[in-house]
PDB file of C-alpha atoms in Angstrom:
ATOM      1  CA  ASP C 112      93.734  93.447 115.222  1.00 89.00           C
ATOM      2  CA  ALA C 113      93.829  95.855 118.172  1.00 92.00           C
ATOM      3  CA  ASP C 114      96.383  93.630 119.958  1.00 90.00           C
ATOM      4  CA  ARG C 115      99.002  94.022 117.226  1.00 91.00           C
ATOM      5  CA  PRO C 116     101.499  96.927 117.080  1.00 94.00           C
ATOM      6  CA  ALA C 117     100.014 100.195 115.825  1.00 97.00           C
ATOM      7  CA  ARG C 118     100.112 100.817 112.066  1.00 97.00           C
ATOM      8  CA  LEU C 119      98.280 103.648 110.341  1.00 98.00           C
ATOM      9  CA  PRO C 120      98.577 104.420 106.599  1.00 98.00           C
ATOM     10  CA  ILE C 121      98.742 108.204 106.245  1.00 98.00           C
ATOM     11  CA  ASP C 122      96.342 109.515 103.603  1.00 97.00           C
ATOM     12  CA  ARG C 123      96.261 113.216 104.598  1.00 97.00           C
ATOM     13  CA  VAL C 124      98.719 115.620 106.231  1.00 97.00           C
ATOM     14  CA  PHE C 125      97.919 119.192 107.290  1.00 96.00           C
ATOM     15  CA  SER C 126      98.611 121.797 109.979  1.00 96.00           C
ATOM     16  CA  ILE C 127      96.201 123.406 112.440  1.00 93.00           C
ATOM     17  CA  GLU C 128      97.133 126.569 114.294  1.00 92.00           C
ATOM     18  CA  GLY C 129      97.639 125.815 117.983  1.00 89.00           C
ATOM     19  CA  ILE C 130      97.745 122.045 117.376  1.00 91.00           C
ATOM     20  CA  GLY C 131     100.488 121.589 114.800  1.00 92.00           C
ATOM     21  CA  THR C 132     100.968 118.752 112.327  1.00 97.00           C
ATOM     22  CA  VAL C 133      98.027 116.370 111.928  1.00 98.00           C
ATOM     23  CA  VAL C 134      97.931 113.097 109.985  1.00 98.00           C
ATOM     24  CA  THR C 135      94.818 111.068 109.206  1.00 98.00           C
ATOM     25  CA  GLY C 136      94.118 107.509 108.153  1.00 98.00           C
ATOM     26  CA  THR C 137      92.219 104.364 109.041  1.00 97.00           C
ATOM     27  CA  LEU C 138      94.075 102.529 111.813  1.00 98.00           C
ATOM     28  CA  TRP C 139      94.983  99.098 110.426  1.00 97.00           C
ATOM     29  CA  SER C 140      96.164  97.566 113.693  1.00 96.00           C
ATOM     30  CA  GLY C 141      96.905  98.339 117.302  1.00 96.00           C
ATOM     31  CA  THR C 142      95.983 101.314 119.477  1.00 98.00           C
ATOM     32  CA  ILE C 143      97.225 104.922 119.416  1.00 98.00           C
ATOM     33  CA  ARG C 144      97.088 107.033 122.583  1.00 97.00           C
ATOM     34  CA  ALA C 145      98.109 110.576 123.470  1.00 97.00           C
ATOM     35  CA  GLY C 146     101.707 110.491 124.684  1.00 97.00           C
ATOM     36  CA  ASP C 147     102.750 107.479 122.575  1.00 97.00           C
ATOM     37  CA  SER C 148     106.178 107.550 120.948  1.00 98.00           C
ATOM     38  CA  LEU C 149     105.771 106.380 117.353  1.00 98.00           C
ATOM     39  CA  GLN C 150     107.692 106.385 114.088  1.00 97.00           C
ATOM     40  CA  ILE C 151     107.071 107.639 110.556  1.00 98.00           C
ATOM     41  CA  LEU C 152     108.191 105.125 107.913  1.00 97.00           C
ATOM     42  CA  PRO C 153     109.891 104.916 105.432  1.00 96.00           C
ATOM     43  CA  SER C 154     111.520 108.213 106.562  1.00 94.00           C
ATOM     44  CA  ALA C 155     112.321 106.727 110.028  1.00 95.00           C
ATOM     45  CA  ARG C 156     111.360 109.957 111.824  1.00 95.00           C
ATOM     46  CA  SER C 157     110.483 109.632 115.524  1.00 97.00           C
ATOM     47  CA  VAL C 158     107.367 111.517 116.686  1.00 97.00           C
ATOM     48  CA  ARG C 159     105.199 111.825 119.786  1.00 97.00           C
ATOM     49  CA  VAL C 160     101.392 111.811 119.810  1.00 98.00           C
ATOM     50  CA  ARG C 161      99.921 115.048 121.193  1.00 96.00           C
ATOM     51  CA  ARG C 162      96.235 114.369 120.597  1.00 97.00           C
ATOM     52  CA  VAL C 163      93.966 111.710 119.058  1.00 98.00           C
ATOM     53  CA  GLU C 164      90.570 112.239 117.426  1.00 97.00           C
ATOM     54  CA  VAL C 165      88.008 109.850 115.968  1.00 97.00           C
ATOM     55  CA  HIS C 166      85.371 111.501 113.735  1.00 94.00           C
ATOM     56  CA  ASP C 167      86.257 115.014 115.000  1.00 92.00           C
ATOM     57  CA  ALA C 168      85.942 114.082 118.687  1.00 96.00           C
ATOM     58  CA  GLU C 169      88.996 113.909 120.971  1.00 96.00           C
ATOM     59  CA  VAL C 170      89.415 110.439 122.497  1.00 97.00           C
ATOM     60  CA  PRO C 171      91.889 108.859 124.945  1.00 97.00           C
ATOM     61  CA  ALA C 172      92.781 106.230 122.339  1.00 97.00           C
ATOM     62  CA  ALA C 173      91.951 105.102 118.809  1.00 98.00           C
ATOM     63  CA  THR C 174      91.801 101.381 118.062  1.00 98.00           C
ATOM     64  CA  ALA C 175      92.145  99.244 114.929  1.00 97.00           C
ATOM     65  CA  GLY C 176      89.443  99.887 112.342  1.00 97.00           C
ATOM     66  CA  GLN C 177      88.692 103.460 113.394  1.00 98.00           C
ATOM     67  CA  ARG C 178      89.054 106.516 111.213  1.00 97.00           C
ATOM     68  CA  THR C 179      91.725 108.455 113.093  1.00 98.00           C
ATOM     69  CA  ALA C 180      93.354 111.897 113.211  1.00 98.00           C
ATOM     70  CA  VAL C 181      96.630 112.176 115.131  1.00 98.00           C
ATOM     71  CA  ALA C 182      98.333 115.440 116.140  1.00 98.00           C
ATOM     72  CA  LEU C 183     102.101 114.939 116.207  1.00 97.00           C
ATOM     73  CA  HIS C 184     105.079 116.580 117.854  1.00 95.00           C
ATOM     74  CA  GLY C 185     108.481 116.178 116.213  1.00 95.00           C
ATOM     75  CA  ALA C 186     107.676 116.549 112.501  1.00 94.00           C
ATOM     76  CA  GLY C 187     106.535 119.468 110.384  1.00 93.00           C
ATOM     77  CA  ARG C 188     103.819 119.361 107.749  1.00 94.00           C
ATOM     78  CA  GLU C 189     106.395 119.425 104.941  1.00 94.00           C
ATOM     79  CA  GLU C 190     108.312 116.471 106.446  1.00 95.00           C
ATOM     80  CA  ILE C 191     105.490 113.918 106.079  1.00 97.00           C
ATOM     81  CA  GLU C 192     103.865 112.710 102.853  1.00 95.00           C
ATOM     82  CA  ARG C 193     100.715 110.853 101.950  1.00 96.00           C
ATOM     83  CA  GLY C 194     101.573 107.172 101.561  1.00 96.00           C
ATOM     84  CA  GLU C 195     103.897 107.035 104.570  1.00 97.00           C
ATOM     85  CA  TRP C 196     103.018 105.090 107.726  1.00 98.00           C
ATOM     86  CA  LEU C 197     102.649 106.005 111.389  1.00 98.00           C
ATOM     87  CA  VAL C 198     103.760 102.899 113.293  1.00 98.00           C
ATOM     88  CA  ALA C 199     104.876 101.520 116.650  1.00 96.00           C
ATOM     89  CA  GLN C 200     108.610 101.963 117.283  1.00 93.00           C
ATOM     90  CA  ASP C 201     110.825  99.110 116.037  1.00 90.00           C
ATOM     91  CA  ARG C 202     107.915  96.822 115.125  1.00 91.00           C
ATOM     92  CA  TYR C 203     107.831  97.426 111.352  1.00 94.00           C
ATOM     93  CA  ARG C 204     110.403  97.895 108.607  1.00 93.00           C
ATOM     94  CA  ALA C 205     110.353  99.542 105.210  1.00 95.00           C
ATOM     95  CA  ALA C 206     111.503  97.280 102.354  1.00 95.00           C
ATOM     96  CA  ALA C 207     111.845  97.579  98.583  1.00 96.00           C
ATOM     97  CA  ALA C 208     111.053  93.932  97.791  1.00 97.00           C
ATOM     98  CA  LEU C 209     108.101  91.703  98.711  1.00 97.00           C
ATOM     99  CA  ASP C 210     107.431  88.018  98.123  1.00 97.00           C
ATOM    100  CA  VAL C 211     103.733  87.657  97.256  1.00 98.00           C
ATOM    101  CA  ARG C 212     101.027  85.360  95.976  1.00 97.00           C
ATOM    102  CA  LEU C 213      99.951  87.229  92.815  1.00 98.00           C
ATOM    103  CA  THR C 214      96.520  86.559  91.306  1.00 96.00           C
ATOM    104  CA  MET C 215      95.502  87.940  87.925  1.00 95.00           C
ATOM    105  CA  LEU C 216      91.981  89.189  87.328  1.00 93.00           C
ATOM    106  CA  PRO C 217      89.873  86.808  85.177  1.00 91.00           C
ATOM    107  CA  GLY C 218      90.341  89.262  82.300  1.00 72.00           C
ATOM    108  CA  ASP C 219      91.580  92.845  82.321  1.00 52.00           C
ATOM    109  CA  GLN C 220      90.527  95.453  79.792  1.00 51.00           C
ATOM    110  CA  ARG C 221      93.265  94.283  77.430  1.00 57.00           C
ATOM    111  CA  ASP C 222      92.810  90.580  78.267  1.00 68.00           C
ATOM    112  CA  ARG C 223      96.559  89.989  78.148  1.00 84.00           C
ATOM    113  CA  ALA C 224      98.948  87.854  80.159  1.00 91.00           C
ATOM    114  CA  LEU C 225     101.345  89.522  82.592  1.00 93.00           C
ATOM    115  CA  ALA C 226     104.996  89.198  81.554  1.00 94.00           C
ATOM    116  CA  THR C 227     107.709  88.770  84.154  1.00 94.00           C
ATOM    117  CA  ARG C 228     109.425  92.059  85.105  1.00 95.00           C
ATOM    118  CA  ALA C 229     106.472  94.066  83.809  1.00 95.00           C
ATOM    119  CA  ARG C 230     106.372  97.558  85.303  1.00 96.00           C
ATOM    120  CA  LEU C 231     103.325  98.086  87.524  1.00 97.00           C
ATOM    121  CA  ARG C 232     101.670 100.563  89.861  1.00 98.00           C
ATOM    122  CA  ILE C 233     101.534  98.906  93.269  1.00 98.00           C
ATOM    123  CA  HIS C 234      98.992 100.137  95.828  1.00 98.00           C
ATOM    124  CA  LEU C 235      99.331  99.408  99.559  1.00 98.00           C
ATOM    125  CA  GLY C 236      97.546 101.458 102.194  1.00 96.00           C
ATOM    126  CA  ALA C 237      97.562 105.032 100.893  1.00 96.00           C
ATOM    127  CA  SER C 238     100.724 104.581  98.818  1.00 96.00           C
ATOM    128  CA  GLU C 239     101.221 104.125  95.097  1.00 97.00           C
ATOM    129  CA  VAL C 240     104.695 102.857  94.224  1.00 97.00           C
ATOM    130  CA  LEU C 241     106.136 101.903  90.854  1.00 98.00           C
ATOM    131  CA  GLY C 242     107.825  98.531  90.610  1.00 98.00           C
ATOM    132  CA  ARG C 243     108.247  95.316  88.664  1.00 97.00           C
ATOM    133  CA  ALA C 244     106.680  91.903  89.206  1.00 97.00           C
ATOM    134  CA  VAL C 245     109.294  89.162  88.867  1.00 97.00           C
ATOM    135  CA  LEU C 246     107.357  85.948  88.268  1.00 96.00           C
ATOM    136  CA  LEU C 247     109.127  83.112  90.075  1.00 95.00           C
ATOM    137  CA  GLU C 248     107.485  80.166  88.299  1.00 91.00           C
ATOM    138  CA  ALA C 249     107.077  81.155  84.624  1.00 91.00           C
ATOM    139  CA  GLU C 250     107.737  83.918  82.101  1.00 94.00           C
ATOM    140  CA  THR C 251     104.060  84.926  81.895  1.00 95.00           C
ATOM    141  CA  LEU C 252     100.900  84.668  83.983  1.00 94.00           C
ATOM    142  CA  GLU C 253      97.562  84.311  82.221  1.00 94.00           C
ATOM    143  CA  PRO C 254      94.343  86.129  83.266  1.00 93.00           C
ATOM    144  CA  GLY C 255      92.723  84.293  86.193  1.00 93.00           C
ATOM    145  CA  ALA C 256      95.926  82.446  87.157  1.00 95.00           C
ATOM    146  CA  SER C 257      97.830  82.654  90.451  1.00 96.00           C
ATOM    147  CA  ALA C 258     101.539  82.211  91.194  1.00 96.00           C
ATOM    148  CA  TYR C 259     104.407  83.246  93.462  1.00 97.00           C
ATOM    149  CA  ALA C 260     106.156  86.475  92.523  1.00 97.00           C
ATOM    150  CA  GLN C 261     108.651  88.961  93.922  1.00 97.00           C
ATOM    151  CA  LEU C 262     107.734  92.634  93.673  1.00 98.00           C
ATOM    152  CA  ARG C 263     110.789  94.876  93.186  1.00 97.00           C
ATOM    153  CA  LEU C 264     109.803  98.401  94.217  1.00 97.00           C
ATOM    154  CA  GLU C 265     111.287 101.738  93.186  1.00 97.00           C
ATOM    155  CA  HIS C 266     110.575 103.109  96.674  1.00 96.00           C
ATOM    156  CA  PRO C 267     110.242 101.171  99.954  1.00 96.00           C
ATOM    157  CA  VAL C 268     106.871 100.361 101.525  1.00 96.00           C
ATOM    158  CA  VAL C 269     105.841  99.181 104.991  1.00 96.00           C
ATOM    159  CA  ALA C 270     104.229  95.760 104.589  1.00 96.00           C
ATOM    160  CA  ALA C 271     103.343  92.858 106.867  1.00 95.00           C
ATOM    161  CA  PRO C 272     102.478  89.233 106.047  1.00 95.00           C
ATOM    162  CA  GLY C 273      98.870  88.961 104.902  1.00 95.00           C
ATOM    163  CA  ASP C 274      98.651  92.523 103.542  1.00 97.00           C
ATOM    164  CA  ARG C 275      96.643  92.818 100.333  1.00 97.00           C
ATOM    165  CA  LEU C 276      97.847  94.886  97.394  1.00 98.00           C
ATOM    166  CA  VAL C 277      96.239  96.157  94.203  1.00 98.00           C
ATOM    167  CA  LEU C 278      98.380  95.950  91.055  1.00 97.00           C
ATOM    168  CA  ARG C 279      97.700  98.190  88.075  1.00 96.00           C
ATOM    169  CA  SER C 280      99.424  98.355  84.711  1.00 94.00           C
ATOM    170  CA  TYR C 281     101.835 101.247  84.212  1.00 93.00           C
ATOM    171  CA  SER C 282     100.050 102.698  81.192  1.00 89.00           C
ATOM    172  CA  PRO C 283      97.150 102.816  80.843  1.00 89.00           C
ATOM    173  CA  ALA C 284      96.550 102.579  84.619  1.00 91.00           C
ATOM    174  CA  VAL C 285      94.206  99.568  84.622  1.00 91.00           C
ATOM    175  CA  THR C 286      93.791  97.147  87.525  1.00 94.00           C
ATOM    176  CA  VAL C 287      95.213  93.793  86.415  1.00 94.00           C
ATOM    177  CA  ALA C 288      95.865  91.779  89.566  1.00 96.00           C
ATOM    178  CA  GLY C 289      95.873  91.540  93.337  1.00 97.00           C
ATOM    179  CA  ALA C 290      98.523  90.160  95.649  1.00 98.00           C
ATOM    180  CA  VAL C 291      98.922  88.975  99.236  1.00 98.00           C
ATOM    181  CA  VAL C 292     102.238  89.576 101.033  1.00 97.00           C
ATOM    182  CA  ILE C 293     104.021  86.380 102.114  1.00 97.00           C
ATOM    183  CA  ASP C 294     107.445  87.767 103.109  1.00 95.00           C
ATOM    184  CA  PRO C 295     107.888  91.537 103.676  1.00 95.00           C
ATOM    185  CA  ALA C 296     111.722  91.390 103.579  1.00 91.00           C
ATOM    186  CA  PRO C 297     112.768  88.485 101.342  1.00 91.00           C
ATOM    187  CA  PRO C 298     116.148  87.542  99.905  1.00 87.00           C
ATOM    188  CA  ARG C 299     116.456  88.612  96.278  1.00 88.00           C
ATOM    189  CA  ARG C 300     115.602  85.861  93.788  1.00 86.00           C
ATOM    190  CA  SER C 301     114.403  85.582  90.196  1.00 87.00           C
ATOM    191  CA  ARG C 302     113.377  81.925  90.108  1.00 89.00           C
ATOM    192  CA  LEU C 303     112.328  79.233  92.550  1.00 86.00           C
ATOM    193  CA  GLY C 304     115.159  76.851  93.248  1.00 83.00           C
ATOM    194  CA  GLY C 305     115.892  74.106  95.731  1.00 80.00           C
ATOM    195  CA  ASP C 306     113.452  74.338  98.625  1.00 87.00           C
ATOM    196  CA  ASP C 307     112.089  77.764  97.652  1.00 89.00           C
ATOM    197  CA  ARG C 308     108.595  76.538  96.782  1.00 92.00           C
ATOM    198  CA  GLU C 309     108.258  74.644 100.069  1.00 93.00           C
ATOM    199  CA  ARG C 310     109.597  77.692 101.926  1.00 92.00           C
ATOM    200  CA  LEU C 311     107.049  80.053 100.365  1.00 95.00           C
ATOM    201  CA  LYS C 312     104.229  77.566 100.919  1.00 95.00           C
ATOM    202  CA  THR C 313     105.182  77.344 104.610  1.00 95.00           C
ATOM    203  CA  LEU C 314     105.425  81.133 105.002  1.00 95.00           C
ATOM    204  CA  GLU C 315     102.065  81.439 103.240  1.00 96.00           C
ATOM    205  CA  SER C 316     100.055  78.903 105.237  1.00 94.00           C
ATOM    206  CA  GLY C 317     102.222  77.062 107.784  1.00 95.00           C
ATOM    207  CA  SER C 318     102.123  77.313 111.575  1.00 94.00           C
ATOM    208  CA  LEU C 319     104.183  79.972 113.339  1.00 94.00           C
ATOM    209  CA  ALA C 320     106.595  77.306 114.597  1.00 93.00           C
ATOM    210  CA  GLU C 321     107.123  76.024 111.035  1.00 94.00           C
ATOM    211  CA  LYS C 322     107.751  79.561 109.786  1.00 95.00           C
ATOM    212  CA  VAL C 323     110.283  80.291 112.534  1.00 94.00           C
ATOM    213  CA  LEU C 324     112.110  77.073 111.666  1.00 93.00           C
ATOM    214  CA  TRP C 325     112.437  78.101 108.013  1.00 92.00           C
ATOM    215  CA  LEU C 326     113.849  81.527 108.904  1.00 92.00           C
ATOM    216  CA  ALA C 327     116.304  79.975 111.361  1.00 91.00           C
ATOM    217  CA  ARG C 328     117.365  77.491 108.689  1.00 89.00           C
ATOM    218  CA  GLU C 329     118.058  80.349 106.263  1.00 88.00           C
ATOM    219  CA  SER C 330     120.117  82.231 108.833  1.00 89.00           C
ATOM    220  CA  GLY C 331     122.602  79.351 109.135  1.00 87.00           C
ATOM    221  CA  MET C 332     125.242  79.535 111.863  1.00 88.00           C
ATOM    222  CA  ALA C 333     124.616  83.259 112.320  1.00 89.00           C
ATOM    223  CA  GLY C 334     121.237  82.545 113.865  1.00 89.00           C
ATOM    224  CA  MET C 335     118.280  84.923 113.944  1.00 90.00           C
ATOM    225  CA  ARG C 336     117.148  87.195 116.746  1.00 90.00           C
ATOM    226  CA  GLU C 337     113.570  86.893 117.963  1.00 89.00           C
ATOM    227  CA  GLU C 338     112.984  90.560 117.067  1.00 89.00           C
ATOM    228  CA  GLU C 339     114.071  89.943 113.464  1.00 90.00           C
ATOM    229  CA  ALA C 340     111.783  86.909 113.143  1.00 93.00           C
ATOM    230  CA  ALA C 341     108.949  88.987 114.610  1.00 92.00           C
ATOM    231  CA  LEU C 342     109.443  91.674 111.934  1.00 90.00           C
ATOM    232  CA  ARG C 343     109.492  89.118 109.119  1.00 91.00           C
ATOM    233  CA  LEU C 344     106.462  87.157 110.349  1.00 94.00           C
ATOM    234  CA  GLY C 345     104.272  89.947 111.707  1.00 90.00           C
ATOM    235  CA  ALA C 346     104.272  88.391 115.195  1.00 91.00           C
ATOM    236  CA  ALA C 347     105.238  89.570 118.673  1.00 89.00           C
ATOM    237  CA  PRO C 348     108.716  88.599 119.987  1.00 87.00           C
ATOM    238  CA  GLU C 349     107.089  86.638 122.821  1.00 89.00           C
ATOM    239  CA  GLU C 350     105.052  84.657 120.254  1.00 91.00           C
ATOM    240  CA  ILE C 351     108.280  83.856 118.409  1.00 91.00           C
ATOM    241  CA  ALA C 352     109.904  82.682 121.652  1.00 89.00           C
ATOM    242  CA  ALA C 353     106.931  80.443 122.447  1.00 90.00           C
ATOM    243  CA  ALA C 354     106.899  78.970 118.924  1.00 90.00           C
ATOM    244  CA  ALA C 355     110.638  78.277 119.061  1.00 87.00           C
ATOM    245  CA  ALA C 356     110.292  76.552 122.437  1.00 86.00           C
ATOM    246  CA  GLY C 357     107.588  74.229 121.159  1.00 76.00           C
ATOM    247  CA  GLY C 358     109.842  71.933 119.125  1.00 72.00           C
ATOM    248  CA  LYS C 359     113.198  70.160 119.288  1.00 80.00           C
ATOM    249  CA  ALA C 360     114.699  71.580 116.092  1.00 86.00           C
ATOM    250  CA  LEU C 361     115.576  75.030 117.464  1.00 87.00           C
ATOM    251  CA  VAL C 362     117.934  76.147 120.182  1.00 85.00           C
ATOM    252  CA  ARG C 363     117.501  79.509 121.873  1.00 82.00           C
ATOM    253  CA  LEU C 364     120.908  81.095 122.531  1.00 84.00           C
ATOM    254  CA  LYS C 365     121.690  83.670 125.200  1.00 83.00           C
ATOM    255  CA  GLY C 366     120.446  87.118 124.235  1.00 78.00           C
ATOM    256  CA  GLY C 367     117.481  85.917 122.150  1.00 77.00           C
TER     257      GLY C 367
END
């Protein structure tokens, strides 16, 4: 979506004499223009765009879906790694846990069930991160089955609701499942309790207003800022404000 904040998974990093550090990737969302101030995550390094190219031709801007090369000021070649993300400032967050809908392949090469807390290779964008899949509804998940799970990662990733992941076994490295991100910054849990199932179902397929209500409910008397809800739900702050204003269950306090 070209209207969403910019997010580019970095799959190559190199230096060119006279230009400096260049990163490449396929732009997942948003637009990148020369002069933009962006951020490298998870390292949280601020950079400025010097030049943008699409298929070896300099362009004023690259938009979502295009294969993109971006020359950067503010970071050296050795300070950026494949698997990191070039993103709009303050619109994404790196996290080491994800709530997901996990779906096993009909039958992997070993035709075995996935056990909870199994160690996996988790692929998102250009990154491969080791982690464990904590099954929230059972101790095992059979081939072809689908269930809620929490991925506990050994290194943070930059995810948004709706992102699709590939899950491979640790050894041998065989694809065993896929997953769709429901919550990119969830509270830690090992089992579904209370209203957890309804909460995940709402975050998975509910309206934006219903999702905002759940997050506000979780925040209790502390409340939740529109910017925080926007990060969790992959929406713009103004969309959060509009969703919150559409019902009678939420009150918008001074300061957002």
